[in-house]
Amino acid sequence: MNIKQAKQEISNTLKAYLAKDGLGNYLIPPVRQRPVLLMGPPGIGKTQIMEQIAAENGVGLVAYTITHHTRQSAVGLPFIEKRVFDGTEVSVTEYTMSEILASVYMLMERTGLKEGILFLDEINCVSETLAPMMLQFLQCKTFGNQRLPEGWLIAAAGNPPEYNRSVREFDVVTLDRVKRIEVKEDFAVWKEYARSKGLHGAVVSYLDIKKENFYRVETTAEGLQFATARGWEDLSELLCAYEKLGLKADGEVIVQYIQSPRIARDFANYLALYEKYQRDYHVDAVLRGEWQAVTVSELRAAAFDEKLSVMGLLLSRLTEAARNVRRQDALADALHAALTDLRDNLREEPNILPILIQERRTALKRAREANQMDRESQNLAQRTISTLEDYRRMLIQEGITGPDEIMDAVRGWFGGEVDRRALLAELTGRQLENAFRFLEDAFGQGQELVLFVTELTACPDTSWFVETFGCDAYFRHNSELLFDDIRQRLQEEIAAARAADLKEVSHE
C-alpha cells in the first residue's frame, strides 16, 4: 500500500486498540494488541505519518531511532538487590528502567496524556547485542521485567534488505506477533502531500514531468546513488529559504540533497528554466491581469513541458495566495473563540485576557511536548497568542479598563483581522480569474486548461478557496475534471503529439 493508506490503517489500529467496553476494559486485550511493523524504502515519510497520527488522534508520541541505542540504554543498567526466598537471603540482579520506557512515563507526566504511540525506527538494523532485547520487546512489550504502559501502541519501522546492508531478518516467532504493513513509494500521494505543505513549485512541477526521478535507489560504478521523497522535501525547504535570502542553488547544492548526480544535474537545468519561464512569462504580471499578446502566442507555441512548467508557476502562486487566505481565516476563527471566552468571563474576572493568553501558551507547550503539533498548527497557535498579546498591550497603552470598553476595543481590532481576510480573498479571487483568462487566451478550451482545473481541484488550498469563496471561471471548466489515470494518459498524448509535430518539422 502507499504511505497514505498505511497512515489510515495505523490510525484505525490505534483507535481499535484504545477502544473500551462499558466496563472500561479494552475491546482488544493488551496481550492481543500486536505491534505495528511498517516496512518500506527509506525517505518515504514513515516517521512523518506517526507525527500526523498522534496529532490527529490526540495522543502522545515518543520516537526513537533504535540504531542509536546500546543494550544498556534500551534495557537499563544492572544492579544487585537483596531478596529473601524460603527464609534465605540471596542477591538478585535487577535493572534500572529502560531509557525508552522512562521517556514514555516522562511524557505522560509532562502532558497528562495516558495513551500514545512509541515509535521505533530502523528496528531491523539494531546491533547484535541489542537484537534479542528488541525481539523480546516486540513479542512481550517488556524490557527485562518492565512493561510498556497500557494504552500505548508500539509502532516500528524498518527498511527492506536491498536498501540497507545492516538489516537483519526477523524470525517467524516475531513476525507472528506483529501487524506487518508493507508500504511503497507513490508519487501521486506524495504530490498531494507536497501541495498541502507548500513545497517549492519547481520541485513539484519537475517531478510531475519526470515522475521516474521521484524515487530511485541504484548501485553504480561510482557507488550508491539515490533520490528520495525526503531528499526532495528537504531540498524544497532549502530552495524556499534561498529565495527569501536572495541566494542561488546550483547543481553542487542540489546534489547534496538529491544524491544522484544525473538527476541532480537534470533538476538544476530545469530549475534554471523554471526561473527563466517566470521572467519570460511575467507570471506575477499575469496574475495582476497584465500580459502582452506575444506572451500568449509564445505559450501557445511552446513545448508541452514548457506549458506544464508555466501552469505550474501559476499554480504555485495561486496556491500560496489561497494558503494565505486559509491561514487568515483560521486565525480569525481562533481569535473569535478567544473573544467569546473573553466576553463570557470579563465581568467576573476583569484581568481575564492575560489568563486566556497563558492558557493558550500552556496548551501550545503541552502539544509540543507530546509531539502532537505540526508546523501549520504551531504557527496558528503562535499567531493567535501574539495577536492576543498585541490586544493586551494596546489596552494598557490606551488605559482601557472597563469591561464594556475592553470588549468594544477588542472587537474593533478583531474587525481588522476580518477585513484583512476579506481583502486577501478578493485579491486571490482576482488572481484566479486572471489566470483563467490568460490560459483561455493561450489554449482556448484546450485540454491544457482541463489539466489546470484538475490541479486546482487536487490542491487542498485552492480547492478550499474555490469551495469557500467561489470562482466563476473554475466552474465553467470543472465539468471536465480528470481522474489520475485519464490525466496521465492525456499528458502522454499531448506530449506525443508535440513530439510528432517537432519530428515532422525537422524532416521538412
Short mmCIF file of C-alpha atoms in Angstrom, two decimals:
data_model
loop_
_atom_site.label_atom_id
_atom_site.label_comp_id
_atom_site.label_asym_id
_atom_site.label_seq_id
_atom_site.Cartn_x
_atom_site.Cartn_y
_atom_site.Cartn_z
CA MET A 1 0.00 0.00 0.00
CA ASN A 2 1.06 3.63 -0.29
CA ILE A 3 2.02 5.81 2.67
CA LYS A 4 -1.42 7.48 2.80
CA GLN A 5 -3.16 4.12 3.07
CA ALA A 6 -0.64 2.99 5.67
CA LYS A 7 -1.34 6.11 7.74
CA GLN A 8 -5.07 5.40 7.70
CA GLU A 9 -4.54 1.75 8.63
CA ILE A 10 -2.28 2.60 11.57
CA SER A 11 -4.74 5.27 12.74
CA ASN A 12 -7.57 2.71 12.59
CA THR A 13 -5.42 0.23 14.52
CA LEU A 14 -4.72 2.81 17.23
CA LYS A 15 -8.43 3.57 17.59
CA ALA A 16 -9.24 -0.14 17.81
CA TYR A 17 -6.55 -0.72 20.46
CA LEU A 18 -7.77 2.22 22.58
CA ALA A 19 -11.48 1.37 22.33
CA LYS A 20 -13.06 0.11 25.58
CA ASP A 21 -16.26 -1.68 26.54
CA GLY A 22 -18.86 -0.46 29.02
CA LEU A 23 -16.79 -1.77 31.95
CA GLY A 24 -13.68 0.14 30.95
CA ASN A 25 -11.84 -2.88 29.56
CA TYR A 26 -10.04 -2.72 26.21
CA LEU A 27 -12.07 -4.32 23.42
CA ILE A 28 -8.83 -5.93 22.24
CA PRO A 29 -6.92 -7.18 25.31
CA PRO A 30 -3.41 -5.65 25.50
CA VAL A 31 -1.86 -9.10 25.07
CA ARG A 32 -3.57 -9.28 21.63
CA GLN A 33 -2.61 -5.75 20.59
CA ARG A 34 0.11 -6.55 18.11
CA PRO A 35 2.88 -4.01 17.47
CA VAL A 36 2.70 -2.45 14.00
CA LEU A 37 5.73 -3.21 11.83
CA LEU A 38 5.93 -0.75 8.93
CA MET A 39 8.32 -1.94 6.24
CA GLY A 40 9.29 0.21 3.27
CA PRO A 41 12.05 2.12 1.46
CA PRO A 42 13.87 4.92 3.29
CA GLY A 43 12.73 8.51 2.98
CA ILE A 44 9.07 7.97 2.02
CA GLY A 45 7.57 9.51 5.17
CA LYS A 46 7.24 6.68 7.71
CA THR A 47 8.27 8.93 10.60
CA GLN A 48 6.11 11.84 9.47
CA ILE A 49 2.90 9.84 9.39
CA MET A 50 3.47 8.84 13.02
CA GLU A 51 3.57 12.52 13.98
CA GLN A 52 0.39 13.15 12.00
CA ILE A 53 -1.41 10.15 13.52
CA ALA A 54 -0.52 11.23 17.08
CA ALA A 55 -1.69 14.80 16.41
CA GLU A 56 -4.93 13.79 14.72
CA ASN A 57 -5.85 11.30 17.45
CA GLY A 58 -4.83 13.49 20.38
CA VAL A 59 -2.31 11.04 21.85
CA GLY A 60 1.36 11.32 22.77
CA LEU A 61 4.31 10.29 20.64
CA VAL A 62 7.71 9.08 21.77
CA ALA A 63 10.05 8.40 18.84
CA TYR A 64 13.46 6.77 18.76
CA THR A 65 15.86 5.75 16.03
CA ILE A 66 16.81 2.49 17.65
CA THR A 67 20.21 2.16 15.97
CA HIS A 68 21.41 5.00 18.23
CA HIS A 69 20.91 2.85 21.31
CA THR A 70 23.07 0.32 23.12
CA ARG A 71 21.81 -2.61 25.15
CA GLN A 72 22.31 -0.60 28.34
CA SER A 73 20.26 2.45 27.27
CA ALA A 74 17.43 0.29 25.93
CA VAL A 75 17.31 -2.27 28.75
CA GLY A 76 18.85 -0.40 31.67
CA LEU A 77 21.88 -0.98 33.90
CA PRO A 78 22.16 -3.99 36.23
CA PHE A 79 22.26 -3.63 39.99
CA ILE A 80 22.23 -6.09 42.90
CA GLU A 81 19.11 -6.35 45.05
CA LYS A 82 18.71 -8.46 48.24
CA ARG A 83 15.75 -10.87 48.29
CA VAL A 84 14.56 -13.49 50.78
CA PHE A 85 13.35 -16.83 49.42
CA ASP A 86 12.25 -19.58 51.84
CA GLY A 87 13.91 -17.70 54.67
CA THR A 88 17.23 -17.39 52.85
CA GLU A 89 18.60 -14.04 51.71
CA VAL A 90 20.02 -14.08 48.20
CA SER A 91 21.48 -11.49 45.82
CA VAL A 92 19.42 -10.92 42.66
CA THR A 93 20.36 -8.94 39.57
CA GLU A 94 17.77 -6.34 38.57
CA TYR A 95 17.86 -3.50 36.09
CA THR A 96 17.26 0.22 36.16
CA MET A 97 14.40 1.43 33.98
CA SER A 98 14.98 1.47 30.24
CA GLU A 99 15.62 4.95 28.85
CA ILE A 100 12.95 4.25 26.24
CA LEU A 101 10.29 3.27 28.77
CA ALA A 102 11.33 6.13 31.04
CA SER A 103 10.71 8.56 28.16
CA VAL A 104 7.14 7.26 27.88
CA TYR A 105 6.49 7.81 31.58
CA MET A 106 8.10 11.26 31.49
CA LEU A 107 5.91 12.34 28.58
CA MET A 108 2.86 11.10 30.46
CA GLU A 109 3.88 13.17 33.48
CA ARG A 110 4.63 16.32 31.48
CA THR A 111 1.48 16.27 29.38
CA GLY A 112 -1.08 14.31 31.37
CA LEU A 113 -1.66 12.08 28.34
CA LYS A 114 -2.02 8.42 29.28
CA GLU A 115 -2.18 6.98 25.76
CA GLY A 116 0.15 7.26 22.82
CA ILE A 117 2.50 5.76 20.25
CA LEU A 118 6.01 4.51 20.91
CA PHE A 119 7.73 4.65 17.53
CA LEU A 120 10.97 2.75 16.99
CA ASP A 121 12.63 3.49 13.66
CA GLU A 122 15.16 1.24 11.89
CA ILE A 123 14.05 -1.64 14.10
CA ASN A 124 15.68 -4.29 11.91
CA CYS A 125 19.10 -2.61 11.97
CA VAL A 126 19.88 -2.97 15.68
CA SER A 127 23.25 -4.18 16.95
CA GLU A 128 23.97 -7.83 17.69
CA THR A 129 23.80 -7.27 21.45
CA LEU A 130 20.52 -5.31 21.32
CA ALA A 131 18.68 -7.58 18.86
CA PRO A 132 17.43 -10.14 21.46
CA MET A 133 16.09 -7.36 23.67
CA MET A 134 14.22 -5.71 20.80
CA LEU A 135 12.70 -9.02 19.73
CA GLN A 136 11.57 -9.56 23.31
CA PHE A 137 10.03 -6.10 23.35
CA LEU A 138 8.10 -6.69 20.12
CA GLN A 139 6.88 -10.05 21.36
CA CYS A 140 6.13 -9.22 25.03
CA LYS A 141 6.16 -5.38 25.24
CA THR A 142 8.72 -5.61 28.05
CA PHE A 143 12.36 -4.74 28.61
CA GLY A 144 13.52 -7.19 31.24
CA ASN A 145 10.74 -7.18 33.86
CA GLN A 146 9.48 -3.69 32.97
CA ARG A 147 6.41 -3.36 30.78
CA LEU A 148 5.20 -0.63 28.43
CA PRO A 149 2.13 1.05 29.99
CA GLU A 150 -1.27 0.01 28.67
CA GLY A 151 -2.75 2.38 26.12
CA TRP A 152 0.47 2.70 24.15
CA LEU A 153 0.80 1.35 20.63
CA ILE A 154 4.22 0.06 19.60
CA ALA A 155 4.92 1.10 16.02
CA ALA A 156 8.20 0.05 14.47
CA ALA A 157 9.63 0.82 11.04
CA GLY A 158 12.32 -0.86 9.03
CA ASN A 159 13.90 -0.91 5.58
CA PRO A 160 13.96 -3.90 3.23
CA PRO A 161 17.42 -5.53 2.92
CA GLU A 162 18.00 -4.15 -0.58
CA TYR A 163 18.23 -0.64 0.92
CA ASN A 164 20.39 -1.35 3.95
CA ARG A 165 23.25 -3.82 4.41
CA SER A 166 22.77 -3.80 8.19
CA VAL A 167 19.28 -5.28 8.01
CA ARG A 168 18.64 -8.49 9.93
CA GLU A 169 15.73 -10.78 9.19
CA PHE A 170 13.02 -11.34 11.79
CA ASP A 171 12.20 -14.92 12.71
CA VAL A 172 8.74 -16.45 12.37
CA VAL A 173 8.13 -16.23 16.13
CA THR A 174 8.48 -12.45 15.99
CA LEU A 175 6.65 -11.93 12.69
CA ASP A 176 3.72 -13.96 14.01
CA ARG A 177 3.32 -11.44 16.82
CA VAL A 178 3.32 -8.19 14.81
CA LYS A 179 0.93 -6.48 12.41
CA ARG A 180 3.11 -6.11 9.31
CA ILE A 181 2.36 -3.37 6.79
CA GLU A 182 4.32 -3.14 3.54
CA VAL A 183 4.49 0.36 2.09
CA LYS A 184 5.80 1.53 -1.28
CA GLU A 185 6.64 4.91 -2.77
CA ASP A 186 3.77 6.58 -4.63
CA PHE A 187 4.27 9.89 -6.42
CA ALA A 188 0.56 10.75 -6.66
CA VAL A 189 0.19 10.50 -2.88
CA TRP A 190 3.40 12.43 -2.29
CA LYS A 191 2.30 15.16 -4.69
CA GLU A 192 -0.93 15.61 -2.73
CA TYR A 193 1.16 15.95 0.42
CA ALA A 194 3.61 18.33 -1.31
CA ARG A 195 0.80 20.64 -2.41
CA SER A 196 -0.72 20.70 1.08
CA LYS A 197 2.66 21.53 2.66
CA GLY A 198 3.51 24.23 0.13
CA LEU A 199 6.65 22.62 -1.29
CA HIS A 200 8.59 24.65 -3.83
CA GLY A 201 6.80 24.88 -7.18
CA ALA A 202 9.90 23.89 -9.15
CA VAL A 203 10.18 20.60 -7.26
CA VAL A 204 6.52 19.70 -7.78
CA SER A 205 6.49 20.75 -11.45
CA TYR A 206 9.73 18.93 -12.25
CA LEU A 207 8.57 15.67 -10.69
CA ASP A 208 5.22 16.00 -12.43
CA ILE A 209 7.16 15.92 -15.69
CA LYS A 210 9.87 13.47 -14.61
CA LYS A 211 7.99 11.09 -12.31
CA GLU A 212 10.63 8.44 -12.85
CA ASN A 213 13.08 10.61 -10.89
CA PHE A 214 10.87 10.89 -7.81
CA TYR A 215 12.30 7.84 -6.07
CA ARG A 216 15.37 5.97 -7.29
CA VAL A 217 17.98 3.92 -5.47
CA GLU A 218 20.65 2.32 -7.62
CA THR A 219 24.16 0.97 -7.29
CA THR A 220 26.56 2.27 -9.94
CA ALA A 221 30.26 2.06 -10.62
CA GLU A 222 30.59 5.30 -8.64
CA GLY A 223 28.71 3.83 -5.67
CA LEU A 224 25.20 4.12 -4.28
CA GLN A 225 23.12 6.88 -5.88
CA PHE A 226 19.61 7.83 -4.87
CA ALA A 227 16.76 10.32 -4.86
CA THR A 228 14.08 10.01 -2.19
CA ALA A 229 10.92 11.78 -1.09
CA ARG A 230 12.75 13.03 1.99
CA GLY A 231 15.52 14.45 -0.20
CA TRP A 232 13.05 16.34 -2.41
CA GLU A 233 11.20 17.79 0.58
CA ASP A 234 14.40 18.91 2.32
CA LEU A 235 15.67 20.42 -0.94
CA SER A 236 12.37 22.29 -1.26
CA GLU A 237 12.84 23.80 2.21
CA LEU A 238 16.30 24.98 1.19
CA LEU A 239 15.09 26.46 -2.11
CA CYS A 240 12.35 28.43 -0.33
CA ALA A 241 14.86 29.76 2.20
CA TYR A 242 17.39 30.62 -0.52
CA GLU A 243 14.76 32.58 -2.45
CA LYS A 244 13.94 34.69 0.59
CA LEU A 245 17.65 35.35 1.16
CA GLY A 246 18.38 36.10 -2.50
CA LEU A 247 20.74 33.12 -2.78
CA LYS A 248 21.12 30.76 -5.73
CA ALA A 249 21.08 26.97 -5.54
CA ASP A 250 23.24 25.40 -8.25
CA GLY A 251 23.94 21.79 -9.10
CA GLU A 252 26.58 21.50 -6.40
CA VAL A 253 23.97 22.38 -3.79
CA ILE A 254 21.23 20.19 -5.27
CA VAL A 255 23.39 17.05 -5.34
CA GLN A 256 23.83 17.40 -1.58
CA TYR A 257 20.15 16.51 -1.27
CA ILE A 258 19.44 14.54 -4.44
CA GLN A 259 22.37 12.18 -4.29
CA SER A 260 22.10 11.02 -7.86
CA PRO A 261 24.40 13.24 -9.97
CA ARG A 262 22.36 12.60 -13.10
CA ILE A 263 19.03 13.58 -11.51
CA ALA A 264 20.62 16.49 -9.65
CA ARG A 265 22.04 17.89 -12.93
CA ASP A 266 18.70 17.40 -14.65
CA PHE A 267 16.83 19.23 -11.90
CA ALA A 268 19.43 22.03 -11.83
CA ASN A 269 18.85 22.57 -15.55
CA TYR A 270 15.09 22.52 -15.01
CA LEU A 271 15.35 24.97 -12.10
CA ALA A 272 17.20 27.41 -14.38
CA LEU A 273 14.43 27.04 -16.99
CA TYR A 274 11.75 27.41 -14.31
CA GLU A 275 13.27 30.71 -13.21
CA LYS A 276 13.58 31.77 -16.87
CA TYR A 277 9.92 30.99 -17.57
CA GLN A 278 8.97 33.05 -14.55
CA ARG A 279 10.80 36.03 -16.03
CA ASP A 280 9.81 35.45 -19.66
CA TYR A 281 6.12 34.92 -19.00
CA HIS A 282 5.91 37.61 -16.28
CA VAL A 283 3.85 35.35 -14.03
CA ASP A 284 3.22 37.98 -11.36
CA ALA A 285 2.00 40.44 -14.02
CA VAL A 286 -0.30 37.78 -15.47
CA LEU A 287 -1.94 37.31 -12.08
CA ARG A 288 -2.47 41.08 -11.96
CA GLY A 289 -4.24 40.83 -15.31
CA GLU A 290 -1.39 42.32 -17.33
CA TRP A 291 0.07 40.45 -20.29
CA GLN A 292 1.03 41.03 -23.91
CA ALA A 293 -0.36 39.22 -26.95
CA VAL A 294 3.16 37.98 -27.74
CA THR A 295 3.31 36.24 -24.36
CA VAL A 296 0.12 34.36 -25.16
CA SER A 297 1.46 33.39 -28.59
CA GLU A 298 4.72 32.13 -27.12
CA LEU A 299 2.92 29.92 -24.62
CA ARG A 300 0.55 28.57 -27.27
CA ALA A 301 3.52 27.54 -29.44
CA ALA A 302 5.68 26.27 -26.56
CA ALA A 303 6.72 22.67 -25.98
CA PHE A 304 4.49 20.60 -23.72
CA ASP A 305 6.99 20.58 -20.84
CA GLU A 306 7.20 24.37 -21.02
CA LYS A 307 3.41 24.66 -20.91
CA LEU A 308 3.31 22.42 -17.85
CA SER A 309 6.02 24.49 -16.18
CA VAL A 310 4.21 27.78 -16.80
CA MET A 311 0.97 26.31 -15.47
CA GLY A 312 2.98 25.03 -12.50
CA LEU A 313 4.27 28.55 -11.85
CA LEU A 314 0.74 29.93 -11.89
CA LEU A 315 -0.47 27.13 -9.64
CA SER A 316 2.35 27.74 -7.20
CA ARG A 317 1.49 31.43 -6.91
CA LEU A 318 -2.23 30.73 -6.61
CA THR A 319 -1.64 28.05 -4.01
CA GLU A 320 0.44 30.45 -1.93
CA ALA A 321 -2.27 33.12 -2.18
CA ALA A 322 -5.05 30.67 -1.26
CA ARG A 323 -2.97 29.35 1.63
CA ASN A 324 -2.58 32.88 2.99
CA VAL A 325 -6.35 33.32 2.89
CA ARG A 326 -6.92 29.99 4.62
CA ARG A 327 -4.41 30.86 7.35
CA GLN A 328 -6.02 34.26 7.89
CA ASP A 329 -9.39 32.53 8.03
CA ALA A 330 -8.09 30.09 10.65
CA LEU A 331 -6.62 32.97 12.66
CA ALA A 332 -9.95 34.81 12.58
CA ASP A 333 -11.71 31.67 13.83
CA ALA A 334 -9.18 31.17 16.64
CA LEU A 335 -9.43 34.81 17.69
CA HIS A 336 -13.23 34.66 17.59
CA ALA A 337 -13.13 31.70 20.00
CA ALA A 338 -10.78 33.64 22.30
CA LEU A 339 -13.01 36.71 22.19
CA THR A 340 -16.02 34.58 23.09
CA ASP A 341 -14.12 33.37 26.17
CA LEU A 342 -13.18 36.96 26.94
CA ARG A 343 -16.79 38.16 26.71
CA ASP A 344 -18.14 35.30 28.85
CA ASN A 345 -15.65 35.84 31.67
CA LEU A 346 -14.79 39.54 31.59
CA ARG A 347 -17.28 40.77 34.17
CA GLU A 348 -16.35 38.16 36.75
CA GLU A 349 -12.61 38.41 36.09
CA PRO A 350 -11.53 41.84 34.72
CA ASN A 351 -7.98 40.54 34.23
CA ILE A 352 -9.13 37.56 32.15
CA LEU A 353 -7.15 38.37 28.97
CA PRO A 354 -3.70 37.51 30.44
CA ILE A 355 -5.24 34.31 31.83
CA LEU A 356 -6.56 33.33 28.39
CA ILE A 357 -3.16 34.04 26.86
CA GLN A 358 -1.41 31.88 29.46
CA GLU A 359 -3.90 29.04 28.90
CA ARG A 360 -3.05 29.06 25.22
CA ARG A 361 0.68 29.15 25.95
CA THR A 362 0.28 26.15 28.24
CA ALA A 363 -1.74 24.25 25.64
CA LEU A 364 0.89 25.01 22.98
CA LYS A 365 3.71 23.81 25.25
CA ARG A 366 1.80 20.65 26.13
CA ALA A 367 1.08 19.84 22.49
CA ARG A 368 4.72 20.40 21.55
CA GLU A 369 5.96 18.11 24.30
CA ALA A 370 3.52 15.44 23.22
CA ASN A 371 4.72 15.77 19.60
CA GLN A 372 1.13 16.46 18.59
CA MET A 373 1.68 19.66 16.64
CA ASP A 374 2.73 20.08 13.01
CA ARG A 375 4.23 23.32 11.71
CA GLU A 376 0.90 24.66 10.46
CA SER A 377 -0.87 24.15 13.80
CA GLN A 378 2.07 25.57 15.70
CA ASN A 379 2.17 28.70 13.54
CA LEU A 380 -1.56 29.24 14.05
CA ALA A 381 -1.24 28.88 17.82
CA GLN A 382 1.73 31.27 17.89
CA ARG A 383 -0.04 33.87 15.72
CA THR A 384 -3.14 33.68 17.92
CA ILE A 385 -1.11 34.19 21.10
CA SER A 386 0.90 37.01 19.51
CA THR A 387 -2.28 38.81 18.39
CA LEU A 388 -3.87 38.47 21.83
CA GLU A 389 -0.65 39.86 23.33
CA ASP A 390 -0.94 42.84 20.98
CA TYR A 391 -4.50 43.42 22.19
CA ARG A 392 -3.34 43.29 25.81
CA ARG A 393 -0.53 45.80 25.18
CA MET A 394 -2.85 48.21 23.35
CA LEU A 395 -5.39 48.04 26.17
CA ILE A 396 -2.67 49.00 28.64
CA GLN A 397 -1.24 51.74 26.41
CA GLU A 398 -4.66 53.32 25.88
CA GLY A 399 -5.66 52.92 29.52
CA ILE A 400 -8.81 50.92 28.74
CA THR A 401 -10.06 49.10 31.86
CA GLY A 402 -13.87 48.87 31.89
CA PRO A 403 -15.44 45.58 30.65
CA ASP A 404 -17.62 47.25 28.01
CA GLU A 405 -14.77 49.47 26.81
CA ILE A 406 -12.43 46.45 26.63
CA MET A 407 -14.90 44.47 24.51
CA ASP A 408 -15.57 47.41 22.19
CA ALA A 409 -11.83 47.97 21.64
CA VAL A 410 -11.05 44.29 21.10
CA ARG A 411 -13.99 43.87 18.71
CA GLY A 412 -12.65 46.78 16.68
CA TRP A 413 -9.18 45.28 16.45
CA PHE A 414 -10.65 41.87 15.63
CA GLY A 415 -12.65 43.51 12.86
CA GLY A 416 -9.33 44.48 11.27
CA GLU A 417 -8.40 40.78 11.02
CA VAL A 418 -11.74 40.01 9.40
CA ASP A 419 -11.23 42.86 6.92
CA ARG A 420 -7.75 41.54 6.14
CA ARG A 421 -9.25 38.14 5.39
CA ALA A 422 -11.77 39.73 3.01
CA LEU A 423 -9.06 41.72 1.20
CA LEU A 424 -6.85 38.65 0.78
CA ALA A 425 -9.81 36.65 -0.53
CA GLU A 426 -10.71 39.39 -3.02
CA LEU A 427 -7.13 39.60 -4.29
CA THR A 428 -6.84 35.82 -4.64
CA GLY A 429 -10.17 35.67 -6.47
CA ARG A 430 -8.94 38.24 -8.99
CA GLN A 431 -5.71 36.32 -9.47
CA LEU A 432 -7.66 33.13 -10.19
CA GLU A 433 -9.85 34.86 -12.74
CA ASN A 434 -6.81 36.46 -14.39
CA ALA A 435 -5.00 33.12 -14.59
CA PHE A 436 -8.02 31.56 -16.30
CA ARG A 437 -8.35 34.44 -18.78
CA PHE A 438 -4.66 34.17 -19.67
CA LEU A 439 -4.82 30.41 -20.20
CA GLU A 440 -8.06 30.69 -22.17
CA ASP A 441 -6.35 33.24 -24.43
CA ALA A 442 -3.46 30.80 -24.91
CA PHE A 443 -5.29 27.47 -25.18
CA GLY A 444 -8.97 28.27 -25.80
CA GLN A 445 -10.93 25.32 -24.49
CA GLY A 446 -7.96 23.00 -24.95
CA GLN A 447 -7.06 20.06 -22.77
CA GLU A 448 -4.24 22.04 -21.15
CA LEU A 449 -6.90 24.07 -19.37
CA VAL A 450 -8.56 20.89 -18.16
CA LEU A 451 -5.23 19.85 -16.64
CA PHE A 452 -5.01 23.21 -14.92
CA VAL A 453 -8.50 22.88 -13.41
CA THR A 454 -7.72 19.36 -12.26
CA GLU A 455 -4.59 20.58 -10.46
CA LEU A 456 -6.57 23.36 -8.78
CA THR A 457 -9.02 20.76 -7.54
CA ALA A 458 -6.31 18.40 -6.30
CA CYS A 459 -4.55 21.12 -4.29
CA PRO A 460 -6.10 21.40 -0.78
CA ASP A 461 -5.58 25.18 -0.52
CA THR A 462 -7.00 26.18 -3.91
CA SER A 463 -9.89 23.70 -3.68
CA TRP A 464 -10.73 25.10 -0.22
CA PHE A 465 -10.66 28.62 -1.60
CA VAL A 466 -12.97 27.83 -4.52
CA GLU A 467 -15.37 25.96 -2.25
CA THR A 468 -15.39 28.81 0.28
CA PHE A 469 -15.39 31.87 -1.96
CA GLY A 470 -16.34 30.53 -5.39
CA CYS A 471 -14.75 31.22 -8.79
CA ASP A 472 -16.88 31.60 -11.92
CA ALA A 473 -14.05 30.67 -14.27
CA TYR A 474 -13.36 27.49 -12.33
CA PHE A 475 -16.99 26.40 -12.51
CA ARG A 476 -17.01 26.99 -16.26
CA HIS A 477 -14.44 24.24 -16.66
CA ASN A 478 -14.81 21.85 -13.72
CA SER A 479 -17.23 19.52 -15.50
CA GLU A 480 -14.23 18.14 -17.36
CA LEU A 481 -12.16 17.25 -14.29
CA LEU A 482 -9.78 14.36 -14.86
CA PHE A 483 -9.08 11.32 -12.76
CA ASP A 484 -5.41 10.48 -12.28
CA ASP A 485 -5.30 7.75 -14.92
CA ILE A 486 -7.06 9.94 -17.52
CA ARG A 487 -4.86 12.89 -16.60
CA GLN A 488 -1.72 10.80 -17.05
CA ARG A 489 -2.88 9.49 -20.41
CA LEU A 490 -3.78 12.98 -21.60
CA GLN A 491 -0.36 14.30 -20.63
CA GLU A 492 1.27 11.49 -22.58
CA GLU A 493 -0.96 12.09 -25.63
CA ILE A 494 -0.22 15.82 -25.68
CA ALA A 495 3.49 15.18 -25.28
CA ALA A 496 3.47 12.54 -28.03
CA ALA A 497 1.58 14.84 -30.39
CA ARG A 498 4.06 17.62 -29.70
CA ALA A 499 6.99 15.27 -30.35
CA ALA A 500 5.42 14.15 -33.64
CA ASP A 501 4.97 17.76 -34.73
CA LEU A 502 8.59 18.54 -33.95
CA LYS A 503 9.75 15.44 -35.86
CA GLU A 504 7.68 16.45 -38.88
CA VAL A 505 9.09 19.96 -38.80
CA SER A 506 12.64 18.65 -38.58
CA HIS A 507 12.09 16.45 -41.65
CA GLU A 508 10.80 19.39 -43.60
#
